[in-house]
Coordinates of C-alpha atoms in Angstrom, one line a residue:
X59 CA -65.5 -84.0 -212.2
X60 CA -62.6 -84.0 -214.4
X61 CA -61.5 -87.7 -215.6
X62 CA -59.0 -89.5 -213.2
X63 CA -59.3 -86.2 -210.6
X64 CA -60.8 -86.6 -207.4
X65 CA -62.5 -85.0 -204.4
X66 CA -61.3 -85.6 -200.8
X67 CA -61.6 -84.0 -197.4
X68 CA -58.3 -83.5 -196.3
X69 CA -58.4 -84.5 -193.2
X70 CA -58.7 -88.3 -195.2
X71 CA -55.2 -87.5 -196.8
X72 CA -53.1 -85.7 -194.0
X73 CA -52.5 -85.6 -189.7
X74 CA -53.6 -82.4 -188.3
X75 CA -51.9 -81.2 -185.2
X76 CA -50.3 -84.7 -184.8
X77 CA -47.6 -83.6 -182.1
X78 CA -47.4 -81.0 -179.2
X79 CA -45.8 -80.1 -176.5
X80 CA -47.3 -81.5 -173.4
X81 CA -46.9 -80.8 -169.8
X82 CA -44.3 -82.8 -169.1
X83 CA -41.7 -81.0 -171.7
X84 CA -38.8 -80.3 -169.8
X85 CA -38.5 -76.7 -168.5
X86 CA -35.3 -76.0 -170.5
X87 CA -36.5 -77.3 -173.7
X88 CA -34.7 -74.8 -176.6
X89 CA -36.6 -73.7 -179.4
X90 CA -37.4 -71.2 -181.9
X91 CA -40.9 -70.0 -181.5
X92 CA -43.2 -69.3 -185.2
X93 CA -45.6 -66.7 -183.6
X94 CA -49.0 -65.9 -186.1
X95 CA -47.0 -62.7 -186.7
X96 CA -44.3 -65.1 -187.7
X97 CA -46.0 -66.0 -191.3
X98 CA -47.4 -64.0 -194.0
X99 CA -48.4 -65.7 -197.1
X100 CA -46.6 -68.0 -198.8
X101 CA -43.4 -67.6 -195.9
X102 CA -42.4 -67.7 -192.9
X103 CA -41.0 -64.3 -191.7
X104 CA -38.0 -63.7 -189.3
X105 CA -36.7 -63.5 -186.6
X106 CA -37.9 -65.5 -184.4
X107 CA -38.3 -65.7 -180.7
X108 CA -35.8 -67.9 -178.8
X109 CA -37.7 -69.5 -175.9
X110 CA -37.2 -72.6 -173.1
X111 CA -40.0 -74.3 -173.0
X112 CA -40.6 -73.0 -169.1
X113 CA -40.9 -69.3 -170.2
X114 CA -42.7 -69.5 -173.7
X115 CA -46.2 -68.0 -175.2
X116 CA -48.5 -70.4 -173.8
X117 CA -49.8 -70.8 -177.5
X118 CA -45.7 -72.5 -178.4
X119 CA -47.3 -76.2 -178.5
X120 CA -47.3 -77.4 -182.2
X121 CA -44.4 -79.6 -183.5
X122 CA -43.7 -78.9 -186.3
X123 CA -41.8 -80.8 -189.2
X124 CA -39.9 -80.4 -192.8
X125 CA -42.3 -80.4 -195.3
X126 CA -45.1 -79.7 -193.3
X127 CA -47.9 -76.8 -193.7
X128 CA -48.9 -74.2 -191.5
X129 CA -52.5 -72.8 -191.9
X130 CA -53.7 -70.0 -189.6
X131 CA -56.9 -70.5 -187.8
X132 CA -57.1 -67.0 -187.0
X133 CA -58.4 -64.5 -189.6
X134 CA -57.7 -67.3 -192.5
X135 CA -58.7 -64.8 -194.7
X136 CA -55.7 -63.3 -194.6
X137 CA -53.6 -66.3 -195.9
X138 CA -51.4 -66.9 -193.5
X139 CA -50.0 -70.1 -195.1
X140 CA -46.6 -71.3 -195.4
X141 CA -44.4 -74.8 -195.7
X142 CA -42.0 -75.6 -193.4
X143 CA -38.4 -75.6 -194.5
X144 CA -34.9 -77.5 -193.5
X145 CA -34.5 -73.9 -191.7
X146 CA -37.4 -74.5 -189.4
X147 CA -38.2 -78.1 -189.4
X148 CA -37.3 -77.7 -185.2
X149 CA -39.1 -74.7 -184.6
X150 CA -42.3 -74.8 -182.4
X151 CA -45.2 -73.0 -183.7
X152 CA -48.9 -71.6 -182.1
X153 CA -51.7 -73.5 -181.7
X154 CA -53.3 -70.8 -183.9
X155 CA -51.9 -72.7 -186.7
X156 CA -53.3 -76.3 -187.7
X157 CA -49.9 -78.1 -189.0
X158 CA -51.0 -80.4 -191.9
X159 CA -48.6 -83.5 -192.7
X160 CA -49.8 -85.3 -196.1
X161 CA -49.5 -88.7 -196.4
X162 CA -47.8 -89.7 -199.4
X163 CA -50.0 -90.1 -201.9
X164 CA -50.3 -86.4 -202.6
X165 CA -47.6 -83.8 -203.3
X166 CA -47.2 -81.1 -200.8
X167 CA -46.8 -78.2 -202.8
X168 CA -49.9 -78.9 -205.0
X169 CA -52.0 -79.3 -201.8
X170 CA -50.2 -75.7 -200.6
X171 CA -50.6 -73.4 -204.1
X172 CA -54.5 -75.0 -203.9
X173 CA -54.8 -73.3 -200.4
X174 CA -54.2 -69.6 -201.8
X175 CA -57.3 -70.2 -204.9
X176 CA -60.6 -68.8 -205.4
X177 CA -62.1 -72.2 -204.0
X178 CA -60.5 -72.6 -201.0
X179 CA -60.5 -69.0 -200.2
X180 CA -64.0 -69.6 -200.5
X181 CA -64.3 -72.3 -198.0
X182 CA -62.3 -70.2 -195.7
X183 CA -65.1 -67.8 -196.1
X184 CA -67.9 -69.5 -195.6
X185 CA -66.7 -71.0 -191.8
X186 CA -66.1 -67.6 -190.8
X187 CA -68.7 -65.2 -192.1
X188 CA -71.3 -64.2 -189.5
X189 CA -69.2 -64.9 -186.3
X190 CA -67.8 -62.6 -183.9
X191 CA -64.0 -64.1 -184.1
X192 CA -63.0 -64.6 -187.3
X193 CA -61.3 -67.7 -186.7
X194 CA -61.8 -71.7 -187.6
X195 CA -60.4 -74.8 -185.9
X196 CA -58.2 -77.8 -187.0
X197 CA -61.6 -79.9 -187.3
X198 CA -62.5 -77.1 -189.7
X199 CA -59.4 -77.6 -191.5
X200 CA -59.8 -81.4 -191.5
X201 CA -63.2 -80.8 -193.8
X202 CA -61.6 -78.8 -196.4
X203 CA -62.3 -80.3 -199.9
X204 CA -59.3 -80.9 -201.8
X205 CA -59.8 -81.5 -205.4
X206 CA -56.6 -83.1 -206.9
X207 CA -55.4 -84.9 -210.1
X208 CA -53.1 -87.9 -210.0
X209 CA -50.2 -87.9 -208.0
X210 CA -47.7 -87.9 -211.3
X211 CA -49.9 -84.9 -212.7
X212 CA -49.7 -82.6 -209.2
X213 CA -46.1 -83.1 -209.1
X214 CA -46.1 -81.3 -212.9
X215 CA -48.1 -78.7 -211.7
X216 CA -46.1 -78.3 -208.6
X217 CA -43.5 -78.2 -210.5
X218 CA -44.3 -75.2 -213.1
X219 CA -45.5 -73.5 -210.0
X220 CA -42.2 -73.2 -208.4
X221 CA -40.8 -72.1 -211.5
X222 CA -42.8 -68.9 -210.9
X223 CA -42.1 -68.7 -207.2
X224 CA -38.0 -69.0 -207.8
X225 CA -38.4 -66.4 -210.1
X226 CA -40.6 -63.8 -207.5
X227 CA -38.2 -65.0 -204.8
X228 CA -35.3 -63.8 -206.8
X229 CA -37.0 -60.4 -207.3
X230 CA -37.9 -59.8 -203.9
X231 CA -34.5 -60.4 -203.0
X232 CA -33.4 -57.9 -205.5
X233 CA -36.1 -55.8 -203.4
X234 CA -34.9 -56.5 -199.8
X235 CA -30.8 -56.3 -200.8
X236 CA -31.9 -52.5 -202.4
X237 CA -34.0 -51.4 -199.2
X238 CA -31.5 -52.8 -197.2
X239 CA -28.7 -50.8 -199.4
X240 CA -31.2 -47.6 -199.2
X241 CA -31.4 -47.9 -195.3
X242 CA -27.5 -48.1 -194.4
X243 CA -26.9 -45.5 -197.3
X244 CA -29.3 -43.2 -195.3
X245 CA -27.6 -44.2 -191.6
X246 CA -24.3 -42.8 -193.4
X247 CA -25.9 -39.7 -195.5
X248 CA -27.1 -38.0 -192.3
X249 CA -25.0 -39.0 -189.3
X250 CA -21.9 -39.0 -191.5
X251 CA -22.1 -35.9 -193.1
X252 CA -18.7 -33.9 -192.5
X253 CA -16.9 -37.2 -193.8
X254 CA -19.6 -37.6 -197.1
X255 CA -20.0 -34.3 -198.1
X256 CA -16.8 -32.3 -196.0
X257 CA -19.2 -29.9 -194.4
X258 CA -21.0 -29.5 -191.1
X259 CA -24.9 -29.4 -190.5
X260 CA -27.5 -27.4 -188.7
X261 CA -29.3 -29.8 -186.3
X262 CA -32.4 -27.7 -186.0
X263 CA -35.7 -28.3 -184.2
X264 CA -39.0 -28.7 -186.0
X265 CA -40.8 -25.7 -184.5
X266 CA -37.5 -23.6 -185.9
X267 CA -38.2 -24.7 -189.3
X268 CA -41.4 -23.5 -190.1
X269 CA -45.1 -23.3 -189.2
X270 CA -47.1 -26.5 -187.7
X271 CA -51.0 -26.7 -187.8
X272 CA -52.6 -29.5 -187.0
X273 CA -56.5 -27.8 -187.0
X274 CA -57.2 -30.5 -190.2
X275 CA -60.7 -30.2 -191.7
X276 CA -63.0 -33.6 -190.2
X277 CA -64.5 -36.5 -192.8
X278 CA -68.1 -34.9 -192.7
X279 CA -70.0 -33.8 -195.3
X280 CA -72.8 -30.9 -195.4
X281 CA -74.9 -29.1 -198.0
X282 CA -74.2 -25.6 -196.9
X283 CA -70.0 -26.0 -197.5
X284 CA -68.0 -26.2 -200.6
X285 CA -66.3 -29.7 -201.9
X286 CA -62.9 -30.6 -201.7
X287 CA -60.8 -33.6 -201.5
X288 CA -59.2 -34.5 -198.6
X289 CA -55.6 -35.4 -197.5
X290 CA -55.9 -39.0 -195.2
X291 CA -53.5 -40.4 -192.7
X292 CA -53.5 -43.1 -195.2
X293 CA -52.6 -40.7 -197.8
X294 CA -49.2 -39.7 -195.6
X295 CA -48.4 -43.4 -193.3
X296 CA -45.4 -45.0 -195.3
X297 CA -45.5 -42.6 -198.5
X298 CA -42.3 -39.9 -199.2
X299 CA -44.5 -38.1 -202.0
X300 CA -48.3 -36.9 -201.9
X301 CA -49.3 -36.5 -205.6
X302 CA -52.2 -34.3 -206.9
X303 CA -53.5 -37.7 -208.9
X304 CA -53.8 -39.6 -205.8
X305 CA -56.4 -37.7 -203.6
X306 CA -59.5 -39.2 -204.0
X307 CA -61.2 -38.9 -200.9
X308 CA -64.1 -35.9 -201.0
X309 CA -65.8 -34.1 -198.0
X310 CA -67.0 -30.5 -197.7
X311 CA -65.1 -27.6 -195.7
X312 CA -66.3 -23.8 -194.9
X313 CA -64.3 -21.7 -196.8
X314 CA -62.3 -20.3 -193.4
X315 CA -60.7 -23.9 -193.4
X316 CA -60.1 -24.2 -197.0
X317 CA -57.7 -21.5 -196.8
X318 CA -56.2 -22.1 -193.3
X319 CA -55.5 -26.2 -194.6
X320 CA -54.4 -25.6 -197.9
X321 CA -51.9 -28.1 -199.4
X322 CA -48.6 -26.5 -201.4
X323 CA -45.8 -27.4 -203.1
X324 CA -43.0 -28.6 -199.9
X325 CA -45.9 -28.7 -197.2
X326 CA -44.8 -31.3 -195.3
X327 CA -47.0 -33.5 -193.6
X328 CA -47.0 -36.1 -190.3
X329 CA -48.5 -38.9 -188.5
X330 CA -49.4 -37.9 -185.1
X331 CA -51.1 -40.5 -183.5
X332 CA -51.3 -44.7 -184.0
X333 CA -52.4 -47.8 -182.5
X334 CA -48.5 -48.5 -182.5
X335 CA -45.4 -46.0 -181.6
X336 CA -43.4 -47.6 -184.8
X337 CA -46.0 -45.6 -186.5
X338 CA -45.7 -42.2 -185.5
X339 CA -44.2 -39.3 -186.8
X340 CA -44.6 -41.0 -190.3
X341 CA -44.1 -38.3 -193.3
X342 CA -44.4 -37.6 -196.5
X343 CA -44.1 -34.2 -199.0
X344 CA -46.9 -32.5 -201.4
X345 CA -45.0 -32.5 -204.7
X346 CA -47.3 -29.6 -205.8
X347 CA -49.6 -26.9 -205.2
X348 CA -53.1 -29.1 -205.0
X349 CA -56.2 -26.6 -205.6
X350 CA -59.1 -27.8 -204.2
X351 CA -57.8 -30.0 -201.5
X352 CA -57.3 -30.0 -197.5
X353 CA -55.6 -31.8 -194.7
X354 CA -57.5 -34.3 -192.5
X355 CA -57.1 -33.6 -188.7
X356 CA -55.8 -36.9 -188.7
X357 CA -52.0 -35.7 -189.7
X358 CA -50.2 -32.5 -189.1
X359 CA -48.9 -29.9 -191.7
X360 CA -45.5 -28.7 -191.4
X361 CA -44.9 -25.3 -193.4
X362 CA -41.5 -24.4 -193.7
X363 CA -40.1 -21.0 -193.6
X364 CA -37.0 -21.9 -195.4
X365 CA -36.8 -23.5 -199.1
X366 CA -35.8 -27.3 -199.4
X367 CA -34.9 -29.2 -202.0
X368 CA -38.3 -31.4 -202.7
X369 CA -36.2 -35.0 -202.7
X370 CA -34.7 -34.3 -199.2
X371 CA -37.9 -33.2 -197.9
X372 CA -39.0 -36.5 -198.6
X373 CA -36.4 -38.1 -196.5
X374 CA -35.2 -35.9 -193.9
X375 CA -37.3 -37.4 -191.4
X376 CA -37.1 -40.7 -192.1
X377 CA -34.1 -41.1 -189.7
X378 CA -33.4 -43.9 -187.4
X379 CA -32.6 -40.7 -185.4
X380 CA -35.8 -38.9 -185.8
X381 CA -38.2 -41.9 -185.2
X382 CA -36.1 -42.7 -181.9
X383 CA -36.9 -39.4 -180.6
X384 CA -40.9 -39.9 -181.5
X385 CA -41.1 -42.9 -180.3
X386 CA -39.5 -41.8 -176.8
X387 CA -41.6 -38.9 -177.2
X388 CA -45.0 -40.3 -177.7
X389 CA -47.5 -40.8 -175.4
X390 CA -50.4 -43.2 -174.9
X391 CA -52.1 -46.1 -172.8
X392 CA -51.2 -49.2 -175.1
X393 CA -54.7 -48.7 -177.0
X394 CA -53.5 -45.0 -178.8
X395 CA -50.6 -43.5 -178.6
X396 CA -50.4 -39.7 -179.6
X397 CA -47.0 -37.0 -180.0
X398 CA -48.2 -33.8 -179.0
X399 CA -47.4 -30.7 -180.6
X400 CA -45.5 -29.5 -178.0
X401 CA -43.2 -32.7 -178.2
X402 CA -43.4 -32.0 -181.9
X403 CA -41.6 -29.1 -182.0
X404 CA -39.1 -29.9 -179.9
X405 CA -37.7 -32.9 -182.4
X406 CA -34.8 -32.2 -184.3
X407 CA -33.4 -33.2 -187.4
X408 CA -29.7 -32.4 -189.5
X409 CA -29.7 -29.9 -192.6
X410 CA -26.9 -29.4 -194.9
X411 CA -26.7 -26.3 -197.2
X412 CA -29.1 -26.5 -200.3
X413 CA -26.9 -27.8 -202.9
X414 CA -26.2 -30.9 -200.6
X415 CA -30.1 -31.5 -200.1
X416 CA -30.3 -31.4 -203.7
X417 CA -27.1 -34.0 -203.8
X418 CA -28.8 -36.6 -201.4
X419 CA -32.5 -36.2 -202.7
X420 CA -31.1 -37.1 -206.4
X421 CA -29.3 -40.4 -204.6
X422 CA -32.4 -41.3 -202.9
X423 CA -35.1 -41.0 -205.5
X424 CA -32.9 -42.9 -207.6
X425 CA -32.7 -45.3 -205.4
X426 CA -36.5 -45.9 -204.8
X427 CA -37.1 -45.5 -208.4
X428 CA -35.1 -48.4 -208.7
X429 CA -37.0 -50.4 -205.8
X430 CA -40.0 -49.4 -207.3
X431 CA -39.6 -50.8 -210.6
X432 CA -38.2 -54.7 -209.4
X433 CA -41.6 -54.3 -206.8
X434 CA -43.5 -53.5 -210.4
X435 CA -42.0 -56.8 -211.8
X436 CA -42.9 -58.6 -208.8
X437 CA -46.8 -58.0 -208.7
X438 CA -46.9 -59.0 -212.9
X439 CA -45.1 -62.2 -211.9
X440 CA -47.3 -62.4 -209.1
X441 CA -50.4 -61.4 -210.8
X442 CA -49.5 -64.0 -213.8
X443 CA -49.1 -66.9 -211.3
X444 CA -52.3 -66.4 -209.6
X445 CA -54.0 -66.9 -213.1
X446 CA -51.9 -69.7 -213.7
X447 CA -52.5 -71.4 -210.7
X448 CA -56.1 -70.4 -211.4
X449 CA -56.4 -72.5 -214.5
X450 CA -54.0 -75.8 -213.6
X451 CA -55.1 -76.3 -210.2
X452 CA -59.2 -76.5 -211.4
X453 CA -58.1 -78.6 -214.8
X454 CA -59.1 -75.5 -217.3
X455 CA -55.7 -75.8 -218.1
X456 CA -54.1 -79.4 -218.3
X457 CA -49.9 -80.2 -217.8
X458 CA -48.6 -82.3 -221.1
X459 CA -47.6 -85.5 -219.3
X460 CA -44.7 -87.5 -221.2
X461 CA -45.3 -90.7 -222.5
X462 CA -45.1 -93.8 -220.0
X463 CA -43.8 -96.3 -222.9

């Protein structure tokens, strides 16, 4: 042990759970309710549900507090950890979290940054592995070893460490604030178009614009068939380019197929089916001709008869418009829902003349090359916290303390 740290359990330095709703709330209790959907890691995510007390989740029980921290119980491998602001210091939150209120002889946000390193992922680990739910409870939580320096010296470290996180929460703003920008640009680029550009469009259906096969090429392999690589639903699912670099993914196809599910240069390619309607009808362009590859069953190729400009293809069907229709279109039991090809075809979508695609493609890739470089920034400053947190949180890398004289 390093000299003057210490080990505790932190149930011996914190309440867990110490206040929830009980039966006797009163029916038209207000709050604002933090769901498990509600956190991701490091924040809590908006918006929340409004709920009276009589009505609410049956999970809304846990009072939660400023300063407080929530940790997920459920699949705590996923690090669904977060403090608890002045914005939601009156919220209610699920009994899937345990809410953890330190007493004051430890600093908060050293006791949250230790919660996201390699030793108390590894904790988190170890209660979960071999059972059928992935999930722990807040007498788990109360066992949790906390290693921890003085009190002066984890207010240092806390403090260095939100250094880093103002400077990532300034970047993802940037982020947001840009997609946001890209979003209401698009609204206006495509359901604006006579006042932006002084012309009118050609709302056209999908089957007019060219030829759909969805007769994809399954994840099987077998000796007597050639190699290729293959084009996943992952490769198409919230991507606006497929790249000849990124297809990775081999399997084996009779020649018949290879030539039938080619990939070229503007193919066009969808999301048919999901677990959820948001993601259907997803899409995503092939930015060249790539030899030796083939489309999964998985998605559907769209072929068009027409030329596009490459950057428009890319975005066309990103509408708020065109994702309304799928997901009024779509069909399915709650488990999988599916848009046939029928309903497919019959989708729409506005085109301009060529030299106007060209016009909004250029805006648009400009734009996401933008995004993409401040998301670049972000994962260095988030990859060089993690190893900073890495070394001051174990003591392989100690704070200068100022002299006490």
């Amino acid at each position: 042990m390093i000299d003057g740290w210490r080990e505790v359990l932190l149930g011996d330095i914190a309440e867990i759970d110490l206040q929830n709703l009980g039966s006797k709330t009163k029916p038209d209790f207000e709050f604002e309710y933090i769901s498990l959907s509600n956190v991701e890691p490091g924040r809590i995510v908006g918006p929340l549900e409004k709920c009276k007390f009589a009505d609410a989740p049956s999970r809304a029980r846990r009072i939660v507090g400023e300063g407080d921290i929530l940790i997920s119980t459920v699949r705590p491998n996923l690090l669904g950890f977060a403090r608890v602001g002045s914005d939601h210091r009156k919220c209610i939150a699920s009994t899937g979290f345990a809410v953890v209120k330190l007493n004051k002889s430890f600093e908060e946000s050293y006791i949250f940054h230790l919660l996201f390193t390699h030793q108390l992922r590894a904790q988190f680990h170890a209660l979960v592995v071999g059972s059928n739910y992935p999930a722990i409870n807040s007498n788990d939580v109360k066992k949790l070893r906390i290693v921890a320096p003085p009190l002066f010296e984890q207010r240092k470290i806390a403090k260095i460490l939100s250094t880093w996180d103002q400077a990532i929460e300034v970047v993802e703003e940037l982020i947001s604030n840009s997609q946001a920008q890209k979003k209401a640009l698009m609204q206006q680029l495509f359901f604006g178009e006579e006042r932006v550009f002084g012309e009118s469009w050609s709302e056209v259906s999908i089957g007019e614009l060219g030829e759909i096969s969805g007769a994809g090429v399954d994840k099987k392999t077998k000796a007597d068939e050639k190699s290729v690589r293959l084009l996943n639903y992952l490769d198409v699912l919230n991507k606006d380019y497929i790249f000849d670099k990124d297809l990775d993914h081999w399997v084996t196809a009779p020649d018949r197929q290879i030539a039938s599910c080619d990939i070229q240069k503007g193919d066009i390619f969808f999301t048919p089916s999901s677990e959820t309607r948001s993601d259907i009808a997803h899409s995503a362009v092939a930015t060249e001709n790539i030899c030796g590859s083939v489309y999964s069953y998985h998605v559907v190729r769209l072929r068009l008869h027409e030329l596009w400009d490459l950057n428009f293809s890319a975005y066309a069907f990103k509408s708020p418009h065109f994702f309304r229709q799928a997901y009024q279109l779509c069909e399915g039991s709650g488990q999988r829902y599916v848009l046939s090809q029928r309903y497919f075809r019959q989708m729409t979508v506005h085109v301009p003349s060529i030299q106007t695609q060209r016009t909004i493609g250029i805006i648009l890739r400009t734009m996401d090359e933008e995004i993409a470089k401040f998301k670049a920034i972000a994962t260095v400053l988030h990859q060089e916290k993690k190893a900073l947190m890495q070394q001051l949180l174990t003591g392989n890398r100690r704070v200068k303390m100022e002299s006490t004289k």
